[in-house]
Every structure is written in structure tokens, then in C-alpha cells.
Tab-separated table of C-alpha atoms and ligand atoms in Angstrom:
chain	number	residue	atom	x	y	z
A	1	UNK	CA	0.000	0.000	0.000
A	2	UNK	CA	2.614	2.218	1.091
A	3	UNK	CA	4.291	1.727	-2.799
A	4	UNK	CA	1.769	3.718	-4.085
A	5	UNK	CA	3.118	7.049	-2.744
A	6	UNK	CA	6.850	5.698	-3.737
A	7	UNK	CA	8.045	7.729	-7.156
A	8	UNK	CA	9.987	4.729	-8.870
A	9	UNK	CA	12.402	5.370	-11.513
A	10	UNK	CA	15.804	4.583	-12.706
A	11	UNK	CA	17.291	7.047	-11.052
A	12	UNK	CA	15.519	5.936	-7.672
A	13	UNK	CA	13.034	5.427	-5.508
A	14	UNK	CA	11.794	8.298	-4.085
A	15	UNK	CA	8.933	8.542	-1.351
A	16	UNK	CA	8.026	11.193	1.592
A	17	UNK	CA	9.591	9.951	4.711
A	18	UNK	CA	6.171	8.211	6.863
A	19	UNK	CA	4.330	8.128	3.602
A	20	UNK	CA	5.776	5.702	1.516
A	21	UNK	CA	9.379	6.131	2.613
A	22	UNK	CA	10.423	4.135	5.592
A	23	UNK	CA	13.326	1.931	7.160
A	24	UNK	CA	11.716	-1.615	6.183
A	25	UNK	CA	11.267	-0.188	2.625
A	26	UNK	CA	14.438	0.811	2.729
A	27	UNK	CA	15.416	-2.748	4.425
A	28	UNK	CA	13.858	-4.891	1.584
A	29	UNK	CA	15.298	-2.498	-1.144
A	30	UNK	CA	18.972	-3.297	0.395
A	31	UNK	CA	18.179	-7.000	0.571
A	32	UNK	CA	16.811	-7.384	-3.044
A	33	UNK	CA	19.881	-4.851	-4.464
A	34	UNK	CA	22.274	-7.579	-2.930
A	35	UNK	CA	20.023	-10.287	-4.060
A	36	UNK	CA	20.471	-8.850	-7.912
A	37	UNK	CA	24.093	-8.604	-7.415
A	38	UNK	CA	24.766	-12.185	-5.967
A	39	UNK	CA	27.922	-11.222	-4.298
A	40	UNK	CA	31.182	-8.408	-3.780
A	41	UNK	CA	30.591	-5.504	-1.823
A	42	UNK	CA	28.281	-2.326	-2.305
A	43	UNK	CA	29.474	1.302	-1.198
A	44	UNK	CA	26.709	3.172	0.449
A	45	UNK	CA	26.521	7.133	1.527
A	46	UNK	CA	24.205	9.637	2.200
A	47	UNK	CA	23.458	13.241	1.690
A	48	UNK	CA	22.949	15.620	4.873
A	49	UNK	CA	18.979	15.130	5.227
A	50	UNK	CA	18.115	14.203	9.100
A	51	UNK	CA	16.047	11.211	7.857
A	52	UNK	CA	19.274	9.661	6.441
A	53	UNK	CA	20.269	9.082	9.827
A	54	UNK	CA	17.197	6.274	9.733
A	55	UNK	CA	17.376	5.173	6.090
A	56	UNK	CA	20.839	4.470	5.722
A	57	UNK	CA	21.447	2.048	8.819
A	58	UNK	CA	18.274	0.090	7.302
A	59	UNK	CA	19.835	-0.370	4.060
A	60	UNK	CA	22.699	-1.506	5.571
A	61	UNK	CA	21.000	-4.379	7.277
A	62	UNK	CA	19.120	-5.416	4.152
A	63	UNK	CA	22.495	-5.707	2.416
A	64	UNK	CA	24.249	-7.701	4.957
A	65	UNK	CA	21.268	-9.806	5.598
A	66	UNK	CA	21.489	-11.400	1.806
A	67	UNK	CA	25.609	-11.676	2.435
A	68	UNK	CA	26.712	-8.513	1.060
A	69	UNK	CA	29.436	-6.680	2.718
A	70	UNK	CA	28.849	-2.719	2.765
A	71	UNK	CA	31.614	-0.260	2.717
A	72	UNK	CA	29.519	2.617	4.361
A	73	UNK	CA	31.364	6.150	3.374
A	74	UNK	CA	29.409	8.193	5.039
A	75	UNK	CA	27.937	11.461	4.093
A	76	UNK	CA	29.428	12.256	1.009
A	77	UNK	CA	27.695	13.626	-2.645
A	78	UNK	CA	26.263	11.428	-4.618
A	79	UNK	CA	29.379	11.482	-7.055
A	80	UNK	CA	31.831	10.263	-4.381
A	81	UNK	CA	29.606	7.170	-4.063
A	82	UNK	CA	29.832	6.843	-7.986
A	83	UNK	CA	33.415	6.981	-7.459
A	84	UNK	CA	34.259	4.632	-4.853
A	85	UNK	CA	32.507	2.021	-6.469
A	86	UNK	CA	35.358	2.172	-9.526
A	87	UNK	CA	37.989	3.128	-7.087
A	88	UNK	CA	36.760	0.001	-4.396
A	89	UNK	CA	35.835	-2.911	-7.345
A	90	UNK	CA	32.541	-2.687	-6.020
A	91	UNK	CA	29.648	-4.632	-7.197
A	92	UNK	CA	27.225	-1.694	-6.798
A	93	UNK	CA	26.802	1.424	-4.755
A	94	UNK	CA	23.499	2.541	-3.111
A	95	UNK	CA	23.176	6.632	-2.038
A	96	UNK	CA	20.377	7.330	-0.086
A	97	UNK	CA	19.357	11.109	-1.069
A	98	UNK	CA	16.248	12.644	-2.387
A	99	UNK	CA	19.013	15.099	-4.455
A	100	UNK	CA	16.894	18.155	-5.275
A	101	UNK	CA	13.805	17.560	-3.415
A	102	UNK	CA	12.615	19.056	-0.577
A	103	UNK	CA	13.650	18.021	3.119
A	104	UNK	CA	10.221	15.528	3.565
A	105	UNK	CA	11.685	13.136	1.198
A	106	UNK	CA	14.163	10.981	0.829
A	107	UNK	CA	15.434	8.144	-1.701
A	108	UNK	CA	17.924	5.407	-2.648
A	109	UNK	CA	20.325	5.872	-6.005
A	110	UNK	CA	21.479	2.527	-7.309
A	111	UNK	CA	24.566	2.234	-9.158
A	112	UNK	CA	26.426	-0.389	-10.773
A	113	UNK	CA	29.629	-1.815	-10.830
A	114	UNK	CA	30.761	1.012	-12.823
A	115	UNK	CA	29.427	3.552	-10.687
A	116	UNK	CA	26.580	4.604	-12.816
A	117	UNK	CA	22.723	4.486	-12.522
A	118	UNK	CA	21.748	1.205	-12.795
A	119	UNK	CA	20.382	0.485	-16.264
A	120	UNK	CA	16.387	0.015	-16.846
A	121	UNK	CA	17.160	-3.736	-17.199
A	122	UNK	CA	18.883	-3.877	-14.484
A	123	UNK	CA	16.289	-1.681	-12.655
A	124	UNK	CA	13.741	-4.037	-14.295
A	125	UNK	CA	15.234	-7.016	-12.459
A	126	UNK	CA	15.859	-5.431	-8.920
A	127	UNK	CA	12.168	-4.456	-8.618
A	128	UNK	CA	11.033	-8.076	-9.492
A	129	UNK	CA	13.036	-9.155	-7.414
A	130	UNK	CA	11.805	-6.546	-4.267
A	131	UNK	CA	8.334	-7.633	-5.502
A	132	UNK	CA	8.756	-11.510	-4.917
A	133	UNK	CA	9.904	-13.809	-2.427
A	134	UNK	CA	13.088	-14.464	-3.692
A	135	UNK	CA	15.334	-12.526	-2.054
A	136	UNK	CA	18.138	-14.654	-0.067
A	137	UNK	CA	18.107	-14.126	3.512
A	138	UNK	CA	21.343	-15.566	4.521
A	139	UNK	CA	21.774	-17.431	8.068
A	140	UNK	CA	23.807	-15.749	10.916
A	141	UNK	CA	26.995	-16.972	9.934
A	142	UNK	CA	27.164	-16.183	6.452
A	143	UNK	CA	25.463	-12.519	6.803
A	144	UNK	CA	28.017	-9.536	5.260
A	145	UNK	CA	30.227	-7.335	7.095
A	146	UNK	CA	30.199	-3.365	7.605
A	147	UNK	CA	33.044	-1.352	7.629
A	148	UNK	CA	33.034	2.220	7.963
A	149	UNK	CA	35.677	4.306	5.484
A	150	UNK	CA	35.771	8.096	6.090
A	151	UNK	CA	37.758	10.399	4.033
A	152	UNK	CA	36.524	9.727	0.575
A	153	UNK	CA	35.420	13.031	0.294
A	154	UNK	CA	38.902	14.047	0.208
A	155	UNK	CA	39.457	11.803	-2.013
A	156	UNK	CA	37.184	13.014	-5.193
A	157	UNK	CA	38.450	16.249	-4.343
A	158	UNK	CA	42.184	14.584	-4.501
A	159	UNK	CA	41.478	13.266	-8.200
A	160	UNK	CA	39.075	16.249	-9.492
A	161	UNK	CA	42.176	18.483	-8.685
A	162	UNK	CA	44.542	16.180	-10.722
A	163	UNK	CA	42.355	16.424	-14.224
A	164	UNK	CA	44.745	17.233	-16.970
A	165	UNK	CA	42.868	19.823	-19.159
A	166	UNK	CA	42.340	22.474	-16.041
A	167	UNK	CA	44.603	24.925	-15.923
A	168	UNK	CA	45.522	25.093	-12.460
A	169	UNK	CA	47.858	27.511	-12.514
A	170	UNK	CA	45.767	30.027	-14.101
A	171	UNK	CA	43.425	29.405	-11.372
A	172	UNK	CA	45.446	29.965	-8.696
A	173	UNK	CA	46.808	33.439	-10.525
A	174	UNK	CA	43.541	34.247	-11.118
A	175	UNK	CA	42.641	34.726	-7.436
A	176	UNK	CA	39.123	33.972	-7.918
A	177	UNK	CA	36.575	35.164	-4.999
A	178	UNK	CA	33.710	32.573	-4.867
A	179	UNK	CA	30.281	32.514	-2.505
A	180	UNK	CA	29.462	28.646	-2.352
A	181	UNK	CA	25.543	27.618	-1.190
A	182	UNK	CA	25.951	24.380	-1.089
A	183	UNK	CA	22.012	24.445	0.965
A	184	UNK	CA	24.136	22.738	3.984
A	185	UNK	CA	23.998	19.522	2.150
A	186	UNK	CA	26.685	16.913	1.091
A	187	UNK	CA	28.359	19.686	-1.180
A	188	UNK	CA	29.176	21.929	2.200
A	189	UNK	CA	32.477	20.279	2.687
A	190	UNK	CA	33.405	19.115	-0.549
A	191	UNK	CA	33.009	22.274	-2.695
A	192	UNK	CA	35.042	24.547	-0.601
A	193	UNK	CA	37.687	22.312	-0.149
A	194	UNK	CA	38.224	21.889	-3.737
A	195	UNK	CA	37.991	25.464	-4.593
A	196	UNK	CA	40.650	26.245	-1.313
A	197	UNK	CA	42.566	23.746	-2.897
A	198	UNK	CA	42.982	25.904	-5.999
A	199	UNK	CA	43.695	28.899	-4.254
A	200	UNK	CA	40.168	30.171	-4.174
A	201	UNK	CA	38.634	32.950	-1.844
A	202	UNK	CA	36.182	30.780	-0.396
A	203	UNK	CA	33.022	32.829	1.178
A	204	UNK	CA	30.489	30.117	2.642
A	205	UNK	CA	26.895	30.034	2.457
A	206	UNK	CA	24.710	27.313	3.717
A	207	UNK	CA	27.807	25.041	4.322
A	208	UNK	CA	27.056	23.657	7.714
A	209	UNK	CA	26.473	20.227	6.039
A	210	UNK	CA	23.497	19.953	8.972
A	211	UNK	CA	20.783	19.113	6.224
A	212	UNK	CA	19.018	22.471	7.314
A	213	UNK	CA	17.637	23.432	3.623
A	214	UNK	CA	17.459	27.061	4.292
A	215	UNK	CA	16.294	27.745	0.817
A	216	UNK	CA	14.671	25.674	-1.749
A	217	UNK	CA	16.599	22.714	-2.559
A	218	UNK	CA	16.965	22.811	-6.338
A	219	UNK	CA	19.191	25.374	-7.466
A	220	UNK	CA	17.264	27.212	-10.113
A	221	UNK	CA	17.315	31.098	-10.100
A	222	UNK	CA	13.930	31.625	-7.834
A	223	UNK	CA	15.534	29.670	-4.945
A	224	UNK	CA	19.422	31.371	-5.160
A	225	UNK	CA	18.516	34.903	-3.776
A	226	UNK	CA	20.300	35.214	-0.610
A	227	UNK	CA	23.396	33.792	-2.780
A	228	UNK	CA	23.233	36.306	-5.088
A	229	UNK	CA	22.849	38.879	-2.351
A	230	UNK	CA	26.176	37.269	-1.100
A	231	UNK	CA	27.926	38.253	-4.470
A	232	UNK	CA	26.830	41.485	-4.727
A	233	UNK	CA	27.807	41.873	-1.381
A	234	UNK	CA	31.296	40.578	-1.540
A	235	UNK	CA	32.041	41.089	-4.663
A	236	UNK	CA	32.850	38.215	-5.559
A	237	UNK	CA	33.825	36.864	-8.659
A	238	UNK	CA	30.638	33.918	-9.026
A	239	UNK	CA	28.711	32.154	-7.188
A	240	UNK	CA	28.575	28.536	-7.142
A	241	UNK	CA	25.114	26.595	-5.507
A	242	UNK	CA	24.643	22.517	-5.738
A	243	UNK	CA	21.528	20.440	-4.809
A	244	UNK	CA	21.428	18.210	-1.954
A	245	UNK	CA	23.508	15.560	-3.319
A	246	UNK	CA	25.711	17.681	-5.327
A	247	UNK	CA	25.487	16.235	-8.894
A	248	UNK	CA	24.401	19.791	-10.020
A	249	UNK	CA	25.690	23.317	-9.892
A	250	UNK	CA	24.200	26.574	-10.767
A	251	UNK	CA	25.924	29.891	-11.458
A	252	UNK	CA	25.682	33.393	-10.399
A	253	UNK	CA	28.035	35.649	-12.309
A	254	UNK	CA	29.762	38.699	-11.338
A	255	UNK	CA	26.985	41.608	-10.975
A	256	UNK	CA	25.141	38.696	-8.672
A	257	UNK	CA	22.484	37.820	-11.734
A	258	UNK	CA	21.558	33.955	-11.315
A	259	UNK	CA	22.680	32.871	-15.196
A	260	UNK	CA	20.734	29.855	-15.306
A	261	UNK	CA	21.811	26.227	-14.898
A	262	UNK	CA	22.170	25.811	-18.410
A	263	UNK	CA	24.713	27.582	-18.818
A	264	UNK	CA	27.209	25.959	-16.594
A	265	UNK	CA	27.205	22.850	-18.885
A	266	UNK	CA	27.754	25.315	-22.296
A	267	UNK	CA	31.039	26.640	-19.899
A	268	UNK	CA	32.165	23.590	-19.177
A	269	UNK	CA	31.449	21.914	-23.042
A	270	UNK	CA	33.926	24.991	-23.671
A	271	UNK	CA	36.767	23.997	-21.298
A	272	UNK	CA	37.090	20.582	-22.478
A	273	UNK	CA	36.724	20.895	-26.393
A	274	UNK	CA	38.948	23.728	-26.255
A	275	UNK	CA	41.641	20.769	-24.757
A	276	UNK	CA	40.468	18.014	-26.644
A	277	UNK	CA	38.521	16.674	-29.988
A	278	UNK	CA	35.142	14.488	-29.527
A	279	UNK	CA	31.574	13.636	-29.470
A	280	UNK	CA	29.291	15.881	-27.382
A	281	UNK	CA	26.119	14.160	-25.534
A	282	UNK	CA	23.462	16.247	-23.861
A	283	UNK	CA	19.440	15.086	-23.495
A	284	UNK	CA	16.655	16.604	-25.799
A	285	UNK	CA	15.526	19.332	-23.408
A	286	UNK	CA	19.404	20.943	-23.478
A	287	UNK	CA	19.299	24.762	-24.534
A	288	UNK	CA	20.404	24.851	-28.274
A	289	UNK	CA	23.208	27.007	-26.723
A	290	UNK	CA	25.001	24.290	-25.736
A	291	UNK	CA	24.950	22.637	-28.905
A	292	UNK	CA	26.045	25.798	-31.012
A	293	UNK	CA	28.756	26.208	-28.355
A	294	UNK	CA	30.125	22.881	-29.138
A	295	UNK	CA	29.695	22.939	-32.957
A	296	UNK	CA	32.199	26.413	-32.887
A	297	UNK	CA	34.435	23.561	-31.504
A	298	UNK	CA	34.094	21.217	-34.527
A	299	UNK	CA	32.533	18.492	-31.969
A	300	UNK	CA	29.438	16.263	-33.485
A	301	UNK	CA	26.909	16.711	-31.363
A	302	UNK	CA	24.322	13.937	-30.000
A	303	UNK	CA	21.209	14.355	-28.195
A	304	UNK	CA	19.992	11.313	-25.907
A	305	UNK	CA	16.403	10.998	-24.372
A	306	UNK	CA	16.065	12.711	-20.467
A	307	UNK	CA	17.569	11.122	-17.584
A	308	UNK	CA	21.090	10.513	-16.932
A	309	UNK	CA	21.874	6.752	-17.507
A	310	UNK	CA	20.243	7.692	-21.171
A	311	UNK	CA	22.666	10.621	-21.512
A	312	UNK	CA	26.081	8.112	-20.099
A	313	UNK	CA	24.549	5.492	-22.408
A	314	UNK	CA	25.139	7.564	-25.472
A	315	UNK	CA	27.640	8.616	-24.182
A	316	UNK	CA	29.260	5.036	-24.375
A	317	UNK	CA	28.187	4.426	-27.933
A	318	UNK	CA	29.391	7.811	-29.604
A	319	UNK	CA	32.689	7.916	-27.599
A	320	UNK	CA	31.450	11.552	-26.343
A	321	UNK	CA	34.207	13.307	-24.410
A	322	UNK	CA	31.910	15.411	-22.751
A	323	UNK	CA	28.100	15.813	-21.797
A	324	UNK	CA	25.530	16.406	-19.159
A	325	UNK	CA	21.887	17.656	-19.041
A	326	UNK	CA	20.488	21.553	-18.877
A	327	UNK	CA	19.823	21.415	-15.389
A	328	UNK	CA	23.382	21.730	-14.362
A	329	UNK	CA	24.753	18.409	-14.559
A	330	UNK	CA	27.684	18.151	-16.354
A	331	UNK	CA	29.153	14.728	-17.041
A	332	UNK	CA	33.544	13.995	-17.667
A	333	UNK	CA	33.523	10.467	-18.766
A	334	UNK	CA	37.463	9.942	-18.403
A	335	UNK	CA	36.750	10.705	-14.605
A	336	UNK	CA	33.430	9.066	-13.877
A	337	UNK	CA	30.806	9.032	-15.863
A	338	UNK	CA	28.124	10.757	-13.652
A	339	UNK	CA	26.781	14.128	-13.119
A	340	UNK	CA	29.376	15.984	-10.987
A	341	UNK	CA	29.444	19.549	-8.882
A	342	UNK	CA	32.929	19.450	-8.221
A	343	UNK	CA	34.017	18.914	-11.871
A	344	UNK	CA	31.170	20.988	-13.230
A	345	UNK	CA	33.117	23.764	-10.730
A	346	UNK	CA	36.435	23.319	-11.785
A	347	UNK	CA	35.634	23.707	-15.487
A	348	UNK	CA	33.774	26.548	-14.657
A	349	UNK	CA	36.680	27.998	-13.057
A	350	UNK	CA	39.155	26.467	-15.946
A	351	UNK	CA	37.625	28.063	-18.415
A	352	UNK	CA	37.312	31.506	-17.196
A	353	UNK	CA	41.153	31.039	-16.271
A	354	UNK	CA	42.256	30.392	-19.361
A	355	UNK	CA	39.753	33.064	-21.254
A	356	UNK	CA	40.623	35.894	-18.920
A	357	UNK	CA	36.660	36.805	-18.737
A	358	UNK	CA	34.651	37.625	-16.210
A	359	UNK	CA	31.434	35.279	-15.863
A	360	UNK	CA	29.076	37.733	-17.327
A	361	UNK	CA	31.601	38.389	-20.121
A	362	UNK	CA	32.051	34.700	-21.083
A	363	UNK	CA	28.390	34.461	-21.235
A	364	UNK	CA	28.003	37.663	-23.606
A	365	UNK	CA	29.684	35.663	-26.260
A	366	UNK	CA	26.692	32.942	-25.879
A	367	UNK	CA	24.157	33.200	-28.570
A	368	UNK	CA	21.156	34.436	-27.614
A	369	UNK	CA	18.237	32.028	-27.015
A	370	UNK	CA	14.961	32.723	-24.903
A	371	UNK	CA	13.526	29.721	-23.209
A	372	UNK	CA	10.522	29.403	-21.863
A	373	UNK	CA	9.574	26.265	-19.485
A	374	UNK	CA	6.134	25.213	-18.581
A	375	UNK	CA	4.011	22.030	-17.318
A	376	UNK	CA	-0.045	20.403	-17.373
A	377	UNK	CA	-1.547	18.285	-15.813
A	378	UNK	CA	-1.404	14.865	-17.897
A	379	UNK	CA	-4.871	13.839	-19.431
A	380	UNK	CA	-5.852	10.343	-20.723
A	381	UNK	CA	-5.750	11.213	-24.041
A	382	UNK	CA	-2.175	12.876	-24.045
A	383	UNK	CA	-0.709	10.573	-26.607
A	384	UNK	CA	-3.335	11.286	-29.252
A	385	UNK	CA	-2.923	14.954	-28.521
A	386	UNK	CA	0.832	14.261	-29.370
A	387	UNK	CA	0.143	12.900	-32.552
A	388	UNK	CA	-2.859	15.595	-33.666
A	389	UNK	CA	-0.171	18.190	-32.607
A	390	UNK	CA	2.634	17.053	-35.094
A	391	UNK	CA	0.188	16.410	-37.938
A	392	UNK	CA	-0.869	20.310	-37.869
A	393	UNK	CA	2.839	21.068	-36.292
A	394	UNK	CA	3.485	22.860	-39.671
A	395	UNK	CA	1.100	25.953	-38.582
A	396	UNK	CA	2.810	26.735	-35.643
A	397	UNK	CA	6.581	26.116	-36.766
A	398	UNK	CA	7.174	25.946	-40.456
A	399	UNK	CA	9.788	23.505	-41.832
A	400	UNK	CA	10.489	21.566	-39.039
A	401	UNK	CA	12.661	18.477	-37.882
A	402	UNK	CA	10.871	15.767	-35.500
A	403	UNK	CA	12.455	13.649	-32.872
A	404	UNK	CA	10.132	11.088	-31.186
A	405	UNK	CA	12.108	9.656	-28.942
A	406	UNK	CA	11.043	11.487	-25.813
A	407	UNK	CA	7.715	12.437	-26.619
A	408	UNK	CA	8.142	15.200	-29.333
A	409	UNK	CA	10.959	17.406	-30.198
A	410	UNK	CA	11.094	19.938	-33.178
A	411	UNK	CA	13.776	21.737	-34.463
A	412	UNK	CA	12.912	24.212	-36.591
A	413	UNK	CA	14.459	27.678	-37.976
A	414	UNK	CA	14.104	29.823	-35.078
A	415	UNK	CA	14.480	27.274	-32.276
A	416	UNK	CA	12.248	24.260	-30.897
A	417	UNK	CA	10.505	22.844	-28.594
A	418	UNK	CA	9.684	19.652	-27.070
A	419	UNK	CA	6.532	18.569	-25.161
A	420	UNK	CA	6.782	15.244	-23.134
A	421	UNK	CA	5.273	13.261	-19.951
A	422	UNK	CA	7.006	13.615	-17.146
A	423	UNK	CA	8.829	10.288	-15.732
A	424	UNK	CA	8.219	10.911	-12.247
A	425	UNK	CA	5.195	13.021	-11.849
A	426	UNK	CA	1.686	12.883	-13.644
A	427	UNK	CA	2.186	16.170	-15.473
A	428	UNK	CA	3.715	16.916	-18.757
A	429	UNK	CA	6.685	19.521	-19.373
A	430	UNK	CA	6.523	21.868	-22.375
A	431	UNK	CA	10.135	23.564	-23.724
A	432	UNK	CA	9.907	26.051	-26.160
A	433	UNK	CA	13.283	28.511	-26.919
A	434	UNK	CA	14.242	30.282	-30.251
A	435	UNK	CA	15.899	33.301	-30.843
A	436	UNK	CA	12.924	35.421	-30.166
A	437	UNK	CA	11.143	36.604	-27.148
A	438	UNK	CA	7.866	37.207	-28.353
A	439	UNK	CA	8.072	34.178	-30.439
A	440	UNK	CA	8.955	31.892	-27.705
A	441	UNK	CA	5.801	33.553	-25.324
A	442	UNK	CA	3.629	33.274	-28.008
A	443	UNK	CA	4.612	29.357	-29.236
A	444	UNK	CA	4.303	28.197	-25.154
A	445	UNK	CA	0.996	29.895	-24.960
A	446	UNK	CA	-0.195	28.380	-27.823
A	447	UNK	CA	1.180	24.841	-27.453
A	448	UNK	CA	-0.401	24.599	-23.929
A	449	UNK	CA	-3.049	26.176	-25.264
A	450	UNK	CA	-3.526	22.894	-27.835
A	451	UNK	CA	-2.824	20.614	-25.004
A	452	UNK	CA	-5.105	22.168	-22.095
B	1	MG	MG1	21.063	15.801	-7.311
């Protein structure tokens, strides 16, 4: 019964903690994840939420109750989880963080041996396996072991610090002033560190790591006010805010405007093709921006369907030396391939190095786009909507190009859109951006129009 309020999805199972979320959920989950991997030993780590405190510990026992030893790291981002897998020759990693959503939830991440999301096969397979009777509870003498292993957050700072392509030195001339939010979460200890590291003026904001979310957790523009404030204040040279589980950054340049998470994967697509040739991989609801960016670079660009195993998974088959998703994720395969704050940071930082620009002067050299981002409530009859919409698509757009991969995506002169269901919520998400303001208002008023 308690399922029903549980949001499943390859990238987790989320639920509000009491309704839906709870330790023997959180118990079975751990005993069926070990059950799917058979043997070896899973990494597991938190974010800063106080409900971790009750989550983890039950994970713990599923896993060690099917014979799988945990390496428990602690509260750590979600990355460093990724990353200890690899590092450790884990057979999985489990985080348990609700990343950007608010304090009441919470949620497991499930990662494979190579410290990425767990594919929708093998998601597929896990949740048959919660669902039956088959997981393995093991007697008491053959039950796993737990050891605890501080200090890996040190660690991914450690190896971000030793990427080739930044320009360190520049950095550290540079003497960069930064205000890091990192909404006392997992990033409060990680991010500064790494930016002190590089000889960064670190000024801290919300980095008590006490799971206190003083501001909304996600961090889009409307929730990154008292950072900007910060900037202005100190005049600093950015801002820097992560989510919960710091797999995303946001930026706040200079004159303390909040640029948009978009933008911090266009800056970092610039500081690695400007060090090296390749693919480019970013998901259909990417700002064009991104894409032009990388084409100045001579890099092919590929788009994969939402969600970030889809975006590594193309990643894979193209080779791509570089991706992420719009909403601030950016992905370095050669370190790990997962959505990273601490890399997306020092690119950021690289980049600016190397061009000598201010934040709101690299961005000036951006084309131009205006983006508009809406959502509906889903109706029954969504998917013949869909179809009625791209036979009379013509009207609204002109020549157009269609992608159906993830519901619908257009391309046409001035821009596109893309309309599509939402994976985890019963609502569907409209894009529209093109190189016109008025155009952009008018197309999302009359696409939702069409769909309302
Ligand atoms: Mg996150």
C-alpha cells in the first residue's frame, strides 16, 4: 500500500519519509539490491537530510542480511559514491538522497559496478526481485560485514584536482573570490575544499552540512537569492550553488544575476573541447546554446532521451568526451561518468582562467536564445494529442525536424521545442526557446493552449 506514494524510476526510488518512505522499505530495497548482485561488496553514503540518519542504517541491514558486505562512506555527494565504487571494485553502490527535493523526502540511487545508474534492465530485475519472495536471507553466519571508510570526500576532491585539461595555474593566478551555497547539504564540505585547494577565496553560504535546507533545494534562479545577495555583497567573482547531493551546480556571475543552470554545462562543453577533440552528448531538453557552443568547436553533437543513464549510455556508444543535461549536470567520462558539482566547478573555473573573462563576459559571447519552461496536468488522451499536434505542427513552426524519442521534439528555424510526460510526476513539461522573445511567449501559450 505504502508503494503507491513511492516515485519509482531509474534514477531511484523516491517517497516522503512516513508516507511511503520508511526503514523496512528501505530494508527490503537493500536486501533485493544484494540479491540482484549475488555477491562483492556495495558502497553506500548519504546526503545531509536528518532522515538519512534512519534510512541508511536500514539499508545496511538489508544488504548484509542477503551476504553482502557494505563499505559505508558516510555522508558524502552522490558522485563520491559513484566513485568509490570504480575506485573500491565494487559490485554496486546505493546513495540514499532525495538530491533536489525538498527536506520531507528521501530516496535510494542505485549504481552499478561502474558507478553509474543502474540500467532500466537492471532496474527491471531489482524491482522483481523486491516484488517476490526471492530474495536470499542468509543465516547468521554467512550474513556480510560493515566497515566504515571516512575520508573519501577528500578523495574526489584529490582526483578532481589532478584532471589534466584544467589549468591550475591560471586558477590559482587568477585569485578567484567565490560565494558557495551548497544548501548545507553533502556539497558543504566538498566544494570549498576543492575550490581552497585551488587557491580560491572561499566565502560560505549554507555550508554547515546539517541538512538544514534554508532555501529551496533545487538550485534554479527563484531559490538562489540570498546567494546572489552574497555576491553582490562581496564582490565576488561567481557564485557557485549545488543540490542536496551535489550532482548539479548553478551559477551566479559577477553583478550577482543567477545565469541559469544551463549555462554551466555550455562553460564547461567549452573547457574541455577547447583541450580536446570528440563527441558531445546532452538530453533533448538541453538549450540549443550548448549545442552551437560545441559545434564552434568542430565536436558532433548527439542528443539522448532525459535522464542521466540515457545521456552516459550515449555517451558510451558515440565515444562523447563530454556531456551532461540543462539542469546543471555536467558529465567527464574519463573521470566518472556521472553528473558531478565538483568537476562541473572546476571547469567553470578552468575556463574563465584560461579566457581571462569575467562570468558575465564569457556568457556575452553565448548566442542568444529565450527559453521558456512550462508544465499540465497529464490527461488520458495525451498521446493522441501528441500525434494531432505534429500532424498540424506545420502551422505553428514551419519547416520543421521531429524527434520522437522522448515524446516530441522539433527543431525548426528559429528554435524548438519539445513537449513530453514527465517520468516521475503525472504532469507533462513543455520547452519552447528560439531566438525570439515574443516568439517563444507566443509558441508556449499556444502549445499549452492545444494541449489544455
Ligand atoms: Mg542531485
Amino acid at each position: 500500500m505504502a508503494q503507491k506514494q513511492l516515485v519509482k524510476s531509474t534514477s531511484g526510488i523516491r517517497g516522503i519519509i512516513g508516507k511511503g518512505m520508511n526503514p523496512s522499505l528501505a530494508a527490503d530495497y537493500g536486501a533485493a539490491f544484494g540479491t540482484l548482485l549475488g555477491r562483492g561488496k556495495v558502497v553506500v553514503g548519504r546526503d545531509t537530510r536528518p532522515s538519512g540518519a534512519m534510512i541508511l542504517p536500514a539499508v545496511k541491514s538489508g544488504l548484509v542480511s542477503v551476504g553482502i558486505d557494505v563499505v559505508d562512506i558516510g555522508i558524502v555527494p552522490t558522485p563520491t559514491v559513484e566513485i568509490a565504487v570504480k575506485q573500491l571494485r565494487a559490485g554496486g553502490g546505493i546513495c540514499v538522497t532525495a538530491s533536489h527535493n525538498p527536506a520531507e523526502w528521501n530516496a535510494l540511487k542505485f549504481f552499478n559496478d561502474r558507478g553509474e545508474f543502474i540500467t532500466p534492465d537492471q532496474y527491471r530485475r531489482l524491482d522483481k526481485i523486491f516484488n517476490s519472495d526471492i530474495t536470499s536471507h542468509k543465516p547468521f553466519n554467512k550474513l556480510g560485514k560493515v566497515t566504515e571508510q571516512p575520508g573519501w570526500v577528500e578523495k574526489h576532491v584529490e582526483r578532481t584536482l589532478k584532471f589534466r585539461l584544467v589549468n591550475r595555474s591560471a586558477i590559482r593566478r587568477r585569485k578567484f573570490k567565490v560565494v558557495v551555497d551548497a544548501v548545507n547539504g553533502a556539497g558543504s564540505q566538498a566544494l570549498p575544499l576543492l575550490l581552497e585547494r585551488l587557491g580560491v577565496k572561499v566565502i560560505r553560504l549554507n555550508c554547515d552540512g546539517d541538512g538544514r535546507f534554508t532555501r529551496g533545494a533545487e538550485p534554479v534562479a527563484r531559490n538562489l537569492g540570498q546567494l546572489r545577495r552574497a555576491v553582490s555583497k562581496h564582490r565576488a567573482d561567481l557564485g557557485f550553488a549545488c543540490d542536496p547531493d551535489a550532482d548539479r551546480l548553478a551559477l551566479v556571475d559577477e553583478k550577482g544575476k543567477a545565469i541559469g543552470e544551463e549555462l554551466t554545462l555550455t562553460i564547461a562543453v567549452q573547457a574541455v573541447l577547447s583541450k580536446k577533440k570528440g563527441p558531445t552528448v546532452i538530453n533533448l531538453s538541453t538549450s540549443k546554446v550548448t549545442e552551437d557552443v560545441a559545434r564552434q568547436f568542430g565536436s558532433k553533437v548527439y542528443y539522448s532521451k532525459v535522464g542521466e543513464s540515457n545521456v552516459v549510455e550515449m555517451m558510451r556508444k558515440t565515444h562523447g568526451v563530454i556531456g551532461g543535461e540543462g539542469n546543471g549536470g555536467v558529465i567527464y567520462p574519463d573521470f566518472h561518468a556521472g553528473r558531478d558539482a565538483l568537476v562541473a566547478a572546476v571547469l567553470v573555473l578552468s575556463q574563465l582562467a584560461t579566457s581571462k573573462k569575467s562570468l558575465s563576459e564569457e556568457v556575452g559571447t553565448f548566442p542568444k536564445y529565450f527559453n521558456i519552461k512550462t508544465k499540465g496536468q497529464l490527461k488520458k488522451n495525451f498521446s493522441s494529442r501528441l500525434k494531432q499536434f505534429e500532424k498540424q505542427a506545420r502551422r505553428h513552426l514551419g519547416r520543421h525536424r521531429v524527434d520522437r524519442r522522448d515524446g516530441l521534439r522539433f527543431d525548426f528555424e528559429q528554435g524548438w521545442l519539445q513537449i513530453r510526460s514527465s517520468n516521475t510526476e503525472p504532469i507533462y513539461r513543455l520547452i519552447v526557446e528560439t531566438t525570439s522573445k515574443t516568439l517563444t511567449a507566443k509558441l508556449s501559450r499556444d502549445v499549452m493552449g492545444f494541449f489544455s
